[in-house]
Amino acid sequence: MQIIQVHDLHKWFGKLHVLRGINLSVARGEKVVVIGPSGSGKSTLIRCINRLEEFQQGRIIVDGIPLDQDLRHIDQVRREVGMVFQQFNLFPHMTVLQNAALAPQKVRRWPREQAERKAMELLERVGIADQAHKYPGQLSGGQQQRVAIARALAMEPKIMLFDEPTSALDPEMVGEVLDVMRDLAESGMTMVVVTHEMAFAKEVADRVIFMDQGEILEEGPPRQIFEQPHHQRTKTFLQRVL
Ligand code: ADP
Ligand code: MG
């Protein structure tokens, strides 16, 4: 069963054709890492999967729900898909616990106690329960990103999308965030991760996708992509980042 199906997806920003016929299926529990040069359409692709971006052509089906013009479908998909961004986007005026407990109250109409209980569990899971009553500004970048992961998990998503979750972090904080993501992967979560962390990709990905100029140029198991890429453009990219 493919939990994400993308068929012949095209996206334009004005005249700029940024996704040029993307076909992608992700199986339940699969970990897909997306790599590629800046501007190749990685963020746009994963933002289309929870409809943070509109698209003009093609089809996307998430867990059987088509992302069409029906707003109920968009809501349903967003409940199933958690997203973590490069910038953590926490609310600065709310505590860590309030940040992590917010979405289930708003979207699922959980009572505050239930949402906070769940949020506490998740803060424990990402190793940050002791910071629950602080404000985001009092935390390091790595801690804030772990809160952002807990916040996304509070909605009990079936799929987690990550867009360069460690790119804004000081190097010494990258590891703690990748550790949380590795645990999540081991728990069986379906994950699509845009990252330049090639060691993480090698270890965690079932499949690596190389995007260039709005297309998937090649894909395969990490070993194949990293050790025997077929395309010159993949080789050139990997030489720059590895
Ligand atoms: P990547 O994540 O691989 O760096 P993006 O998906 O962010 O690439 O961008 C793909 C292309 O779309 C780039 O040329 C970028 O400048 C353009 N783009 C992205 N977002 C917008 C936007 N909101 N408006 C106009 N152009 C955009
Ligand atoms: Mg991007």
mmCIF file of C-alpha atoms and ligand atoms in Angstrom:
data_model
loop_
_atom_site.group_PDB
_atom_site.id
_atom_site.type_symbol
_atom_site.label_atom_id
_atom_site.label_comp_id
_atom_site.label_asym_id
_atom_site.label_seq_id
_atom_site.Cartn_x
_atom_site.Cartn_y
_atom_site.Cartn_z
ATOM 1 C CA MET A 1 0.000 0.000 0.000
ATOM 2 C CA GLN A 2 1.460 3.350 -1.094
ATOM 3 C CA ILE A 3 0.611 5.997 1.495
ATOM 4 C CA ILE A 4 1.820 8.854 -0.728
ATOM 5 C CA GLN A 5 1.166 8.849 -4.459
ATOM 6 C CA VAL A 6 2.272 11.707 -6.657
ATOM 7 C CA HIS A 7 1.397 11.466 -10.353
ATOM 8 C CA ASP A 8 2.842 13.737 -13.002
ATOM 9 C CA LEU A 9 2.968 16.758 -10.711
ATOM 10 C CA HIS A 10 3.595 20.154 -12.271
ATOM 11 C CA LYS A 11 3.930 23.423 -10.413
ATOM 12 C CA TRP A 12 4.564 26.904 -11.670
ATOM 13 C CA PHE A 13 5.380 30.059 -9.738
ATOM 14 C CA GLY A 14 4.151 32.537 -12.314
ATOM 15 C CA LYS A 15 6.094 31.598 -15.423
ATOM 16 C CA LEU A 16 8.690 29.616 -13.514
ATOM 17 C CA HIS A 17 8.094 25.906 -14.046
ATOM 18 C CA VAL A 18 9.486 24.513 -10.772
ATOM 19 C CA LEU A 19 8.103 20.955 -10.716
ATOM 20 C CA ARG A 20 8.184 19.280 -14.100
ATOM 21 C CA GLY A 21 6.339 16.021 -13.971
ATOM 22 C CA ILE A 22 7.154 14.442 -10.609
ATOM 23 C CA ASN A 23 6.128 10.820 -10.075
ATOM 24 C CA LEU A 24 6.681 9.489 -6.586
ATOM 25 C CA SER A 25 5.174 6.739 -4.455
ATOM 26 C CA VAL A 26 6.057 6.231 -0.825
ATOM 27 C CA ALA A 27 5.133 3.027 0.978
ATOM 28 C CA ARG A 28 3.780 2.966 4.514
ATOM 29 C CA GLY A 29 6.765 3.020 6.882
ATOM 30 C CA GLU A 30 9.222 3.920 4.157
ATOM 31 C CA LYS A 31 11.978 6.512 4.720
ATOM 32 C CA VAL A 32 12.730 8.608 1.676
ATOM 33 C CA VAL A 33 15.531 11.162 1.641
ATOM 34 C CA VAL A 34 15.396 13.901 -0.996
ATOM 35 C CA ILE A 35 18.648 15.535 -2.062
ATOM 36 C CA GLY A 36 19.560 17.981 -4.791
ATOM 37 C CA PRO A 37 20.946 21.429 -5.468
ATOM 38 C CA SER A 38 19.375 24.572 -4.089
ATOM 39 C CA GLY A 39 16.433 25.679 -6.217
ATOM 40 C CA SER A 40 15.743 22.209 -7.621
ATOM 41 C CA GLY A 41 12.227 22.096 -6.140
ATOM 42 C CA LYS A 42 12.713 19.923 -3.036
ATOM 43 C CA SER A 43 10.844 22.227 -0.659
ATOM 44 C CA THR A 44 8.108 22.886 -3.175
ATOM 45 C CA LEU A 45 7.583 19.165 -3.673
ATOM 46 C CA ILE A 46 7.186 18.344 -0.011
ATOM 47 C CA ARG A 47 5.070 21.439 0.589
ATOM 48 C CA CYS A 48 2.710 20.212 -2.124
ATOM 49 C CA ILE A 49 2.282 16.923 -0.244
ATOM 50 C CA ASN A 50 0.397 18.678 2.574
ATOM 51 C CA ARG A 51 -0.938 21.372 0.286
ATOM 52 C CA LEU A 52 1.074 24.218 1.742
ATOM 53 C CA GLU A 53 1.555 24.928 -1.960
ATOM 54 C CA GLU A 54 -1.042 24.661 -4.662
ATOM 55 C CA PHE A 55 -0.149 22.886 -7.859
ATOM 56 C CA GLN A 56 -1.523 23.323 -11.331
ATOM 57 C CA GLN A 57 -1.305 19.874 -12.836
ATOM 58 C CA GLY A 58 -1.091 16.262 -11.702
ATOM 59 C CA ARG A 59 -2.490 14.313 -8.791
ATOM 60 C CA ILE A 60 -1.474 13.752 -5.188
ATOM 61 C CA ILE A 61 -3.176 11.118 -3.041
ATOM 62 C CA VAL A 62 -2.258 10.770 0.632
ATOM 63 C CA ASP A 63 -3.511 7.699 2.464
ATOM 64 C CA GLY A 64 -6.302 7.378 -0.079
ATOM 65 C CA ILE A 65 -7.349 11.045 0.174
ATOM 66 C CA PRO A 66 -7.008 13.067 -3.035
ATOM 67 C CA LEU A 67 -5.586 16.570 -2.636
ATOM 68 C CA ASP A 68 -8.156 18.209 -4.861
ATOM 69 C CA GLN A 69 -10.216 21.385 -4.531
ATOM 70 C CA ASP A 70 -12.295 19.913 -1.684
ATOM 71 C CA LEU A 71 -11.229 21.789 1.445
ATOM 72 C CA ARG A 72 -12.309 18.881 3.657
ATOM 73 C CA HIS A 73 -9.758 16.697 1.902
ATOM 74 C CA ILE A 74 -7.038 19.257 2.499
ATOM 75 C CA ASP A 75 -7.920 19.345 6.216
ATOM 76 C CA GLN A 76 -7.941 15.557 6.402
ATOM 77 C CA VAL A 77 -4.531 15.302 4.776
ATOM 78 C CA ARG A 78 -3.034 17.990 7.018
ATOM 79 C CA ARG A 79 -4.116 16.015 10.077
ATOM 80 C CA GLU A 80 -2.213 13.022 8.815
ATOM 81 C CA VAL A 81 0.930 14.822 7.764
ATOM 82 C CA GLY A 82 3.293 16.492 10.231
ATOM 83 C CA MET A 83 5.883 18.927 8.984
ATOM 84 C CA VAL A 84 9.155 20.212 10.402
ATOM 85 C CA PHE A 85 10.844 23.223 8.812
ATOM 86 C CA GLN A 86 14.344 24.593 8.752
ATOM 87 C CA GLN A 87 13.165 27.511 10.884
ATOM 88 C CA PHE A 88 11.399 25.995 13.865
ATOM 89 C CA ASN A 89 8.441 28.397 13.758
ATOM 90 C CA LEU A 90 7.541 28.007 17.435
ATOM 91 C CA PHE A 91 5.272 30.620 18.977
ATOM 92 C CA PRO A 92 7.624 32.806 21.055
ATOM 93 C CA HIS A 93 4.976 33.921 23.549
ATOM 94 C CA MET A 94 3.943 30.377 24.458
ATOM 95 C CA THR A 95 5.861 27.912 26.606
ATOM 96 C CA VAL A 96 7.356 24.793 25.123
ATOM 97 C CA LEU A 97 4.506 22.750 26.571
ATOM 98 C CA GLN A 98 1.861 25.131 25.227
ATOM 99 C CA ASN A 99 3.485 25.035 21.797
ATOM 100 C CA ALA A 100 3.465 21.251 21.742
ATOM 101 C CA ALA A 101 -0.100 20.992 23.055
ATOM 102 C CA LEU A 102 -1.700 23.607 20.801
ATOM 103 C CA ALA A 103 -2.589 21.767 17.597
ATOM 104 C CA PRO A 104 -4.534 18.852 19.119
ATOM 105 C CA GLN A 105 -6.714 21.318 21.048
ATOM 106 C CA LYS A 106 -7.393 23.439 17.982
ATOM 107 C CA VAL A 107 -7.699 20.764 15.360
ATOM 108 C CA ARG A 108 -8.836 17.692 17.274
ATOM 109 C CA ARG A 109 -10.748 19.568 19.961
ATOM 110 C CA TRP A 110 -8.958 17.726 22.726
ATOM 111 C CA PRO A 111 -9.384 19.202 26.220
ATOM 112 C CA ARG A 112 -6.274 21.047 27.414
ATOM 113 C CA GLU A 113 -5.340 18.408 30.038
ATOM 114 C CA GLN A 114 -5.392 15.618 27.481
ATOM 115 C CA ALA A 115 -3.385 17.656 24.970
ATOM 116 C CA GLU A 116 -0.819 18.626 27.597
ATOM 117 C CA ARG A 117 -0.486 15.058 28.824
ATOM 118 C CA LYS A 118 0.225 13.927 25.280
ATOM 119 C CA ALA A 119 2.592 16.851 24.719
ATOM 120 C CA MET A 120 4.532 15.981 27.902
ATOM 121 C CA GLU A 121 4.946 12.397 26.718
ATOM 122 C CA LEU A 122 6.323 13.642 23.434
ATOM 123 C CA LEU A 123 8.628 16.171 25.059
ATOM 124 C CA GLU A 124 9.980 13.269 27.075
ATOM 125 C CA ARG A 125 10.408 11.261 23.916
ATOM 126 C CA VAL A 126 12.515 14.004 22.326
ATOM 127 C CA GLY A 127 14.488 14.411 25.562
ATOM 128 C CA ILE A 128 13.284 17.844 26.547
ATOM 129 C CA ALA A 129 10.602 17.402 29.206
ATOM 130 C CA ASP A 130 12.703 19.360 31.703
ATOM 131 C CA GLN A 131 12.350 22.472 29.498
ATOM 132 C CA ALA A 132 8.558 22.256 29.230
ATOM 133 C CA HIS A 133 7.824 25.492 31.083
ATOM 134 C CA LYS A 134 10.438 27.636 29.375
ATOM 135 C CA TYR A 135 9.855 29.839 26.356
ATOM 136 C CA PRO A 136 11.387 28.975 22.977
ATOM 137 C CA GLY A 137 13.786 31.935 23.176
ATOM 138 C CA GLN A 138 15.379 30.381 26.264
ATOM 139 C CA LEU A 139 16.266 27.187 24.389
ATOM 140 C CA SER A 140 19.098 26.351 22.028
ATOM 141 C CA GLY A 141 18.347 25.815 18.344
ATOM 142 C CA GLY A 142 18.665 22.061 18.689
ATOM 143 C CA GLN A 143 16.241 22.048 21.616
ATOM 144 C CA GLN A 144 13.781 24.230 19.707
ATOM 145 C CA GLN A 145 13.879 21.921 16.743
ATOM 146 C CA ARG A 146 13.180 18.941 19.017
ATOM 147 C CA VAL A 147 10.175 20.839 20.382
ATOM 148 C CA ALA A 148 9.029 21.429 16.808
ATOM 149 C CA ILE A 149 9.223 17.687 16.181
ATOM 150 C CA ALA A 150 7.230 16.970 19.361
ATOM 151 C CA ARG A 151 4.667 19.548 18.309
ATOM 152 C CA ALA A 152 4.217 17.863 14.931
ATOM 153 C CA LEU A 153 3.950 14.424 16.561
ATOM 154 C CA ALA A 154 1.231 15.646 18.924
ATOM 155 C CA MET A 155 -1.222 15.437 16.025
ATOM 156 C CA GLU A 156 -0.430 11.719 15.754
ATOM 157 C CA PRO A 157 0.468 12.023 12.083
ATOM 158 C CA LYS A 158 0.903 9.017 9.836
ATOM 159 C CA ILE A 159 3.555 10.773 7.802
ATOM 160 C CA MET A 160 6.305 13.203 8.775
ATOM 161 C CA LEU A 161 7.863 15.608 6.296
ATOM 162 C CA PHE A 162 11.150 17.306 7.160
ATOM 163 C CA ASP A 163 12.550 20.217 5.163
ATOM 164 C CA GLU A 164 16.246 20.630 5.985
ATOM 165 C CA PRO A 165 15.573 20.339 9.723
ATOM 166 C CA THR A 166 19.227 20.749 10.700
ATOM 167 C CA SER A 167 20.347 23.382 8.195
ATOM 168 C CA ALA A 168 19.790 26.344 10.513
ATOM 169 C CA LEU A 169 21.553 24.729 13.483
ATOM 170 C CA ASP A 170 25.025 25.225 14.844
ATOM 171 C CA PRO A 171 27.045 22.112 13.993
ATOM 172 C CA GLU A 172 27.184 20.865 17.577
ATOM 173 C CA MET A 173 23.381 20.659 17.691
ATOM 174 C CA VAL A 174 22.811 18.720 14.514
ATOM 175 C CA GLY A 175 23.399 15.347 16.161
ATOM 176 C CA GLU A 176 20.711 15.656 18.829
ATOM 177 C CA VAL A 177 18.069 16.416 16.186
ATOM 178 C CA LEU A 178 19.195 13.603 13.904
ATOM 179 C CA ASP A 179 19.073 11.232 16.909
ATOM 180 C CA VAL A 180 15.405 12.087 17.443
ATOM 181 C CA MET A 181 14.706 11.564 13.750
ATOM 182 C CA ARG A 182 16.530 8.229 13.813
ATOM 183 C CA ASP A 183 14.370 7.072 16.744
ATOM 184 C CA LEU A 184 11.279 8.144 14.883
ATOM 185 C CA ALA A 185 12.408 6.189 11.841
ATOM 186 C CA GLU A 186 12.945 3.106 13.996
ATOM 187 C CA SER A 187 9.433 3.455 15.397
ATOM 188 C CA GLY A 188 8.089 2.807 11.891
ATOM 189 C CA MET A 189 7.015 6.316 10.907
ATOM 190 C CA THR A 190 6.699 7.091 7.199
ATOM 191 C CA MET A 191 9.203 9.886 6.564
ATOM 192 C CA VAL A 192 10.170 12.120 3.681
ATOM 193 C CA VAL A 193 13.271 14.106 4.580
ATOM 194 C CA VAL A 194 15.010 16.829 2.602
ATOM 195 C CA THR A 195 18.520 17.020 3.982
ATOM 196 C CA HIS A 196 22.170 17.516 3.165
ATOM 197 C CA GLU A 197 23.168 15.134 5.973
ATOM 198 C CA MET A 198 24.465 12.343 3.800
ATOM 199 C CA ALA A 199 25.557 10.104 6.690
ATOM 200 C CA PHE A 200 21.995 10.210 8.012
ATOM 201 C CA ALA A 201 20.661 9.403 4.538
ATOM 202 C CA LYS A 202 22.997 6.428 4.195
ATOM 203 C CA GLU A 203 21.981 5.056 7.535
ATOM 204 C CA VAL A 204 18.254 5.725 7.625
ATOM 205 C CA ALA A 205 16.931 6.020 4.066
ATOM 206 C CA ASP A 206 15.293 3.140 2.272
ATOM 207 C CA ARG A 207 15.501 5.253 -0.847
ATOM 208 C CA VAL A 208 17.315 8.402 -1.891
ATOM 209 C CA ILE A 209 15.854 10.694 -4.523
ATOM 210 C CA PHE A 210 18.036 13.125 -6.415
ATOM 211 C CA MET A 211 16.159 16.157 -7.732
ATOM 212 C CA ASP A 212 17.503 18.600 -10.252
ATOM 213 C CA GLN A 213 15.734 21.431 -12.072
ATOM 214 C CA GLY A 214 12.258 20.335 -11.014
ATOM 215 C CA GLU A 215 12.659 16.682 -11.911
ATOM 216 C CA ILE A 216 13.575 13.471 -10.172
ATOM 217 C CA LEU A 217 16.756 12.693 -12.052
ATOM 218 C CA GLU A 218 17.424 9.400 -10.315
ATOM 219 C CA GLU A 219 16.490 7.395 -7.258
ATOM 220 C CA GLY A 220 17.560 4.228 -5.553
ATOM 221 C CA PRO A 221 18.924 2.728 -2.353
ATOM 222 C CA PRO A 222 21.463 5.045 -0.689
ATOM 223 C CA ARG A 223 24.357 2.790 -1.580
ATOM 224 C CA GLN A 224 23.555 2.956 -5.265
ATOM 225 C CA ILE A 225 22.982 6.708 -5.370
ATOM 226 C CA PHE A 226 26.060 7.549 -3.333
ATOM 227 C CA GLU A 227 28.450 4.971 -4.760
ATOM 228 C CA GLN A 228 27.245 4.419 -8.319
ATOM 229 C CA PRO A 229 25.172 7.396 -9.446
ATOM 230 C CA HIS A 230 24.108 7.104 -13.074
ATOM 231 C CA HIS A 231 23.998 10.772 -13.961
ATOM 232 C CA GLN A 232 26.820 13.229 -14.222
ATOM 233 C CA ARG A 233 24.711 15.871 -12.462
ATOM 234 C CA THR A 234 24.249 13.553 -9.472
ATOM 235 C CA LYS A 235 27.997 12.905 -9.369
ATOM 236 C CA THR A 236 28.785 16.611 -9.517
ATOM 237 C CA PHE A 237 26.305 17.359 -6.718
ATOM 238 C CA LEU A 238 27.638 14.586 -4.496
ATOM 239 C CA GLN A 239 31.237 15.689 -5.009
ATOM 240 C CA ARG A 240 30.242 19.091 -3.696
ATOM 241 C CA VAL A 241 28.397 17.896 -0.576
ATOM 242 C CA LEU A 242 30.230 14.726 0.492
HETATM 243 P P1 ADP B 1 14.835 23.807 -3.060
HETATM 244 O O1 ADP B 1 14.059 23.520 -1.832
HETATM 245 O O2 ADP B 1 15.283 22.585 -3.795
HETATM 246 O O3 ADP B 1 16.005 24.742 -2.804
HETATM 247 P P2 ADP B 1 12.508 25.322 -3.848
HETATM 248 O O4 ADP B 1 11.417 24.327 -3.931
HETATM 249 O O5 ADP B 1 12.575 26.169 -2.638
HETATM 250 O O6 ADP B 1 13.909 24.569 -4.085
HETATM 251 O O7 ADP B 1 12.450 26.288 -5.086
HETATM 252 C C1 ADP B 1 12.303 25.849 -6.416
HETATM 253 C C2 ADP B 1 12.235 27.069 -7.330
HETATM 254 O O8 ADP B 1 11.036 27.767 -7.069
HETATM 255 C C3 ADP B 1 13.375 28.061 -7.129
HETATM 256 O O9 ADP B 1 13.695 28.601 -8.390
HETATM 257 C C4 ADP B 1 12.751 29.109 -6.238
HETATM 258 O O10 ADP B 1 13.360 30.356 -6.428
HETATM 259 C C5 ADP B 1 11.318 29.111 -6.707
HETATM 260 N N1 ADP B 1 10.367 29.470 -5.644
HETATM 261 C C6 ADP B 1 10.202 28.846 -4.455
HETATM 262 N N2 ADP B 1 9.214 29.414 -3.737
HETATM 263 C C7 ADP B 1 8.742 30.437 -4.490
HETATM 264 C C8 ADP B 1 7.707 31.412 -4.315
HETATM 265 N N3 ADP B 1 6.962 31.430 -3.202
HETATM 266 N N4 ADP B 1 7.515 32.302 -5.304
HETATM 267 C C9 ADP B 1 8.242 32.279 -6.430
HETATM 268 N N5 ADP B 1 9.229 31.395 -6.673
HETATM 269 C C10 ADP B 1 9.478 30.482 -5.718
HETATM 270 MG MG MG B 2 14.394 24.063 0.132
#
